[in-house]
Amino acid sequence: MRDVGLSVELCGVRLRTPFVLAAGVLGTTAALLERVARRGAGAVTAKSCSVRPRRGHPNPTVLPWEGGLINAVGLANPGAAAMVAILADTRRRLAPLGVPLIASVFAEEAGGFGEVVRILEEAEPDFYEVNISCPNVAEELGLPFAADPVQAARATAAVRAATRRPVIVKLSPNVADICAVGRAVVDAGADALAAINTLGPGMLIDIRARTPVLANRVGGLSGPAVRPVAVRCVYDLSRAVAVPIIGMGGVTTGEDAVEMIMAGATAVGVGSAFYQRGMGVLEAMAAEIRAFMQEQGFGCVSEMRGLAHGA
Amino acid sequence: MAPSPHRAGRVVRVEPAGHRGVTIVSDIRLSARPGQFVMLWVPRADEKPFSLVADNPLTLAVVPVGPVTGRLQQLQPGDPLYVRGPLGRGFSLDGQRPLLVAGGSGAAPLAFLASRLAAAGREVTVALGARSAGELLLVERYQAAAARLWITTEDGSAGERGLVVSVAERLLANGGCDRVYACGPVPMLERVAALCREYGVPGEASYEAYMRCGIGVCGSCDRGDGLLVCRDGPVFDL
């Protein structure tokens, strides 16, 4: 039996497994990020942070439904100064594990992304993720930057000018042409893409209370129902750009991860699956991906990348 | 699954709980373990975690701490109620001669446990404490379930004057208890944990935390050590 390796390389950084903890899930504290790293993550993403603290939306903010989750947390975060301490503590805890840390940044206007990054530089994260695609603050801030290639490129360029560290830009599926946005942010200096952020927004109505259930009324969809959309986006993006892609959206099993990799992803984001499968989800997915690779005769993850595109 | 993750029901009865709280008895029938909780949704206002006082019918104790709990105080029989759950990890039922240590609003989940353990034929000892007589909750439920009930208040307005942990220590020193169950403020839980170590008795405690999702994904309720109160707890081994 061939020995199978799960490690992958993302922008020159080694990940022990292809699994990246997605932003917005369990990324609030150093202790939680360390716990996920110890339980099989190749990299972990901290909660998106802005210059100033944000309370986020009132509850309910996250709800389960039959296709996965719907959420409108509203980018609650303690602000960049407090996040520096969390990221620095996390880096210390992750160093002996060999798990890189991704700092996720958000700003109210495109030029503001650089300001957050300049504050976070002190914590020396391994990557930045530029969150231009949160669908849950539209009432306050209008359409996400990811809805427009020009705005998306402006946010990317602001981050690019503020750091030499690898920059990942997280894209929204809620656009007519995700490849146009992908090309624009790569041209503006993105080293990698993450796709997709949540789908929608959607709405759940409680028919007895006769009102939308989320306090924000609408929220982004994640989980198994969105996976085919995510796979299509990653497939299309991998033809449109030359940079690596972190494929995410409803990936719940090791075989789902293989699907994303065959669509063209270099690494695979996991978020809502922590709801379905708990803290052991990444270890379970690692066993599943290994079993698949042994069955199919693959020795390393990169051998599977992009196979769905044919020769 | 229905379009909404919440179960709808109605308030059947509202009883006073201490001077300022209420116990809400509903017509919602759940099957839960003592220590588990529900997310109680007040449409267009908020959704918050509440420990179960009983599961069938669902019974909750509400003490006023903010605008939402203030609104819950006003509920009348017939008013609608929306809950998501039961959620989280509850208490074990392993205590053969259990000692329950309840402080303040920590009385709610332990009242459920007391009645479940008593129904299983266990001889339940309870140390129930609060700052004052008016903040003692669910005394009648404890009287019905407990073989022995010790009441303490910090101001001496009911029962013995002092802290509930002092009573717990005396009971542990006397021996005869094989498991401690606790719920209350964190400093109280830390002292109970120290007593469990000192007397070599296993213990379990239910923790409180600010929560959003209640299902282990948002990360709002890290206990400080990376454990999630909503999903790894709210009951943890001491």
mmCIF file of C-alpha atoms in Angstrom, chain A residues 6 18-19 227 231 249-263 268 270 277 281-296 298 304:
data_model
loop_
_atom_site.group_PDB
_atom_site.id
_atom_site.type_symbol
_atom_site.label_atom_id
_atom_site.label_comp_id
_atom_site.label_asym_id
_atom_site.label_seq_id
_atom_site.Cartn_x
_atom_site.Cartn_y
_atom_site.Cartn_z
ATOM 1 C CA LEU A 6 -1.915 14.999 3.228
ATOM 2 C CA PRO A 18 -5.317 20.583 3.245
ATOM 3 C CA PHE A 19 -7.958 21.665 5.783
ATOM 4 C CA ARG A 227 -21.525 22.831 -1.928
ATOM 5 C CA VAL A 231 -17.548 23.573 -6.490
ATOM 6 C CA GLY A 249 -18.587 25.912 0.962
ATOM 7 C CA GLY A 250 -20.379 22.918 2.445
ATOM 8 C CA VAL A 251 -17.363 20.615 2.554
ATOM 9 C CA THR A 252 -18.328 18.056 5.199
ATOM 10 C CA THR A 253 -16.456 14.829 4.383
ATOM 11 C CA GLY A 254 -13.060 13.813 3.055
ATOM 12 C CA GLU A 255 -14.671 12.921 -0.260
ATOM 13 C CA ASP A 256 -16.247 16.403 -0.434
ATOM 14 C CA ALA A 257 -12.714 17.772 0.030
ATOM 15 C CA VAL A 258 -11.444 15.606 -2.832
ATOM 16 C CA GLU A 259 -14.230 16.979 -5.033
ATOM 17 C CA MET A 260 -13.097 20.529 -4.246
ATOM 18 C CA ILE A 261 -9.467 19.635 -4.977
ATOM 19 C CA MET A 262 -10.413 18.007 -8.282
ATOM 20 C CA ALA A 263 -12.285 21.220 -9.116
ATOM 21 C CA VAL A 268 -10.074 23.220 1.439
ATOM 22 C CA VAL A 270 -14.129 23.797 6.566
ATOM 23 C CA ARG A 277 -19.652 16.564 12.961
ATOM 24 C CA VAL A 281 -14.521 16.671 11.991
ATOM 25 C CA LEU A 282 -11.057 17.359 10.542
ATOM 26 C CA GLU A 283 -9.563 14.147 11.939
ATOM 27 C CA ALA A 284 -12.480 12.211 10.476
ATOM 28 C CA MET A 285 -12.057 13.974 7.124
ATOM 29 C CA ALA A 286 -8.324 13.188 7.131
ATOM 30 C CA ALA A 287 -9.097 9.476 7.564
ATOM 31 C CA GLU A 288 -11.682 9.660 4.789
ATOM 32 C CA ILE A 289 -9.381 11.432 2.335
ATOM 33 C CA ARG A 290 -6.584 8.928 3.086
ATOM 34 C CA ALA A 291 -8.925 6.019 2.474
ATOM 35 C CA PHE A 292 -9.963 7.529 -0.857
ATOM 36 C CA MET A 293 -6.350 8.163 -1.902
ATOM 37 C CA GLN A 294 -5.370 4.604 -1.053
ATOM 38 C CA GLU A 295 -8.364 3.214 -2.924
ATOM 39 C CA GLN A 296 -7.534 5.300 -5.995
ATOM 40 C CA PHE A 298 -2.897 8.686 -5.083
ATOM 41 C CA MET A 304 -5.628 15.150 -7.432
#
